[in-house]
CSV table of C-alpha atoms in Angstrom, one decimal:
chain,number,residue,atom,x,y,z
A,1,MET,CA,118.7,29.0,33.4
A,2,ASN,CA,118.5,29.7,29.7
A,3,ARG,CA,117.0,27.1,27.4
A,4,LYS,CA,117.2,27.0,23.6
A,5,ALA,CA,114.7,25.3,21.4
A,6,GLU,CA,115.4,24.8,17.7
A,7,CYS,CA,113.9,23.3,14.6
A,8,CYS,CA,115.2,20.1,13.0
A,9,CYS,CA,117.7,21.8,10.7
A,10,GLY,CA,118.8,24.4,13.2
A,11,GLN,CA,117.9,27.4,11.1
A,12,LEU,CA,115.2,28.7,13.5
A,13,SER,CA,115.6,28.9,17.3
A,14,ILE,CA,114.2,30.6,20.3
A,15,GLU,CA,115.9,31.0,23.7
A,16,VAL,CA,114.0,31.5,27.0
A,17,TYR,CA,114.9,32.1,30.6
A,18,GLY,CA,113.6,30.0,33.5
A,19,GLU,CA,111.0,27.3,33.8
A,20,PRO,CA,107.8,27.1,31.8
A,21,TYR,CA,104.6,28.7,33.2
A,22,LEU,CA,102.7,25.6,31.8
A,23,HIS,CA,104.2,22.4,30.5
A,24,SER,CA,101.8,19.8,29.2
A,25,ILE,CA,100.9,17.1,26.8
A,26,CYS,CA,98.0,17.9,24.5
A,27,HIS,CA,95.8,15.2,22.9
A,28,CYS,CA,93.6,17.5,20.8
A,29,ASN,CA,93.3,16.7,17.1
A,30,ASP,CA,95.1,19.9,16.2
A,31,CYS,CA,98.2,19.0,18.2
A,32,LYS,CA,98.2,15.5,16.7
A,33,LYS,CA,98.2,17.0,13.2
A,34,ARG,CA,100.8,19.7,14.2
A,35,THR,CA,103.3,17.0,15.4
A,36,GLY,CA,102.3,14.0,13.3
A,37,SER,CA,102.2,12.1,16.5
A,38,ALA,CA,99.8,10.8,19.2
A,39,PHE,CA,100.0,14.1,21.1
A,40,GLY,CA,101.9,17.4,21.2
A,41,ILE,CA,104.2,18.7,24.0
A,42,SER,CA,103.3,22.3,24.6
A,43,SER,CA,105.5,24.5,26.9
A,44,TYR,CA,104.3,28.0,27.6
A,45,PHE,CA,106.6,30.7,28.9
A,46,LYS,CA,105.9,34.3,29.7
A,47,LYS,CA,106.6,36.5,26.7
A,48,ASP,CA,109.1,38.6,28.7
A,49,GLU,CA,111.2,35.4,29.4
A,50,VAL,CA,112.1,35.2,25.7
A,51,VAL,CA,115.8,36.0,25.5
A,52,ALA,CA,116.4,35.7,21.8
A,53,LYS,CA,114.9,34.5,18.5
A,54,SER,CA,117.0,33.7,15.5
A,55,GLY,CA,116.4,32.6,12.0
A,56,LYS,CA,113.6,33.2,9.5
A,57,SER,CA,110.1,31.9,10.3
A,58,GLY,CA,107.0,31.4,8.2
A,59,GLU,CA,103.7,32.0,9.9
A,60,TYR,CA,100.1,30.8,9.6
A,61,SER,CA,97.1,31.7,11.7
A,62,PHE,CA,93.8,29.9,12.3
A,63,PHE,CA,90.9,29.5,14.6
A,64,HIS,CA,91.2,26.4,16.9
A,65,GLU,CA,87.7,25.1,17.2
A,66,GLU,CA,88.3,22.6,19.9
A,67,LYS,CA,89.9,25.2,22.2
A,68,ASN,CA,87.9,28.2,20.9
A,69,HIS,CA,90.8,30.6,20.3
A,70,GLU,CA,93.0,32.1,17.6
A,71,GLN,CA,96.5,30.8,17.1
A,72,SER,CA,99.4,32.2,15.2
A,73,ARG,CA,102.1,29.6,14.5
A,74,HIS,CA,105.7,30.2,13.5
A,75,PHE,CA,107.6,27.4,11.6
A,76,CYS,CA,110.9,26.9,9.8
A,77,PRO,CA,110.4,27.4,6.1
A,78,SER,CA,113.4,25.1,5.4
A,79,CYS,CA,112.5,22.0,7.4
A,80,GLY,CA,108.8,22.7,8.4
A,81,THR,CA,109.2,22.4,12.2
A,82,THR,CA,106.5,24.3,14.1
A,83,LEU,CA,108.7,25.9,16.8
A,84,TYR,CA,106.5,28.5,18.6
A,85,TRP,CA,103.1,30.0,18.6
A,86,TYR,CA,100.8,32.6,20.2
A,87,VAL,CA,97.3,31.8,21.5
A,88,SER,CA,94.6,34.5,22.0
A,89,SER,CA,93.4,33.0,25.2
A,90,TYR,CA,97.0,33.4,26.7
A,91,PRO,CA,98.0,36.8,25.5
A,92,GLU,CA,100.9,37.1,28.0
A,93,LEU,CA,102.4,33.7,27.0
A,94,ILE,CA,104.3,32.1,24.1
A,95,GLY,CA,103.9,28.4,23.3
A,96,ILE,CA,107.0,26.5,22.3
A,97,ALA,CA,107.2,22.9,21.1
A,98,GLY,CA,108.5,21.1,24.1
A,99,GLY,CA,110.3,18.4,22.1
A,100,CYS,CA,112.5,21.1,20.5
A,101,PHE,CA,114.3,21.7,23.8
A,102,VAL,CA,116.8,18.9,23.0
A,103,GLU,CA,119.9,20.1,24.9
A,104,GLN,CA,118.0,21.3,28.1
A,105,SER,CA,115.1,19.0,28.5
A,106,LEU,CA,112.0,20.4,30.3
A,107,GLY,CA,111.4,17.1,32.1
A,108,GLU,CA,108.0,15.5,32.6
A,109,PRO,CA,105.0,17.5,31.7
A,110,LYS,CA,102.6,18.4,34.6
A,111,TYR,CA,99.3,18.3,32.7
A,112,SER,CA,97.6,16.1,30.2
A,113,ILE,CA,95.3,18.5,28.2
A,114,SER,CA,92.3,17.3,26.1
A,115,HIS,CA,92.8,14.1,27.9
A,116,GLY,CA,89.6,12.7,26.5
A,117,GLY,CA,91.3,12.6,23.1
A,118,LYS,CA,94.1,10.4,24.3
A,119,LEU,CA,94.7,7.4,22.2
A,120,PRO,CA,93.9,4.2,24.1
A,121,TRP,CA,97.5,2.8,23.7
A,122,VAL,CA,99.1,6.0,25.2
A,123,LYS,CA,100.0,5.5,28.9
A,124,ILE,CA,100.2,8.6,31.1
A,125,ASN,CA,102.1,8.7,34.4
A,126,GLU,CA,99.6,8.9,37.3
A,127,SER,CA,101.5,12.0,38.6
A,128,ILE,CA,100.4,14.0,35.5
A,129,GLU,CA,97.1,15.9,36.2
A,130,ASN,CA,94.4,15.1,33.6
A,131,ASN,CA,92.3,17.8,32.1
A,132,ALA,CA,89.3,16.8,30.0
């Protein structure tokens, strides 16, 4: 099954094949800032499962101190949505913002990453594996 994720304005998109290698909620401060929310939904696919990318993206890179790795993020220069990224600790994977798969939802995440940073009012289904 092919799935397409796109930014808010639709200018930037990425299409992947299959199911995510890793589908999680992340409570680290960086993901909170990236999304402007209580957590981020991060879906990682193998790079060879990317079918197509379209549109123009801006890019910024930084060192993620909490996770101890480099990240390179691609965002829409028109609406600002961070759509996909690369992480040095997962060189064979591409991360995609899980909430941007609007038409073909990825379903419930399997992991809660940086679970220690979860805000007290956020409730996580007991079937989701916690990772400190």
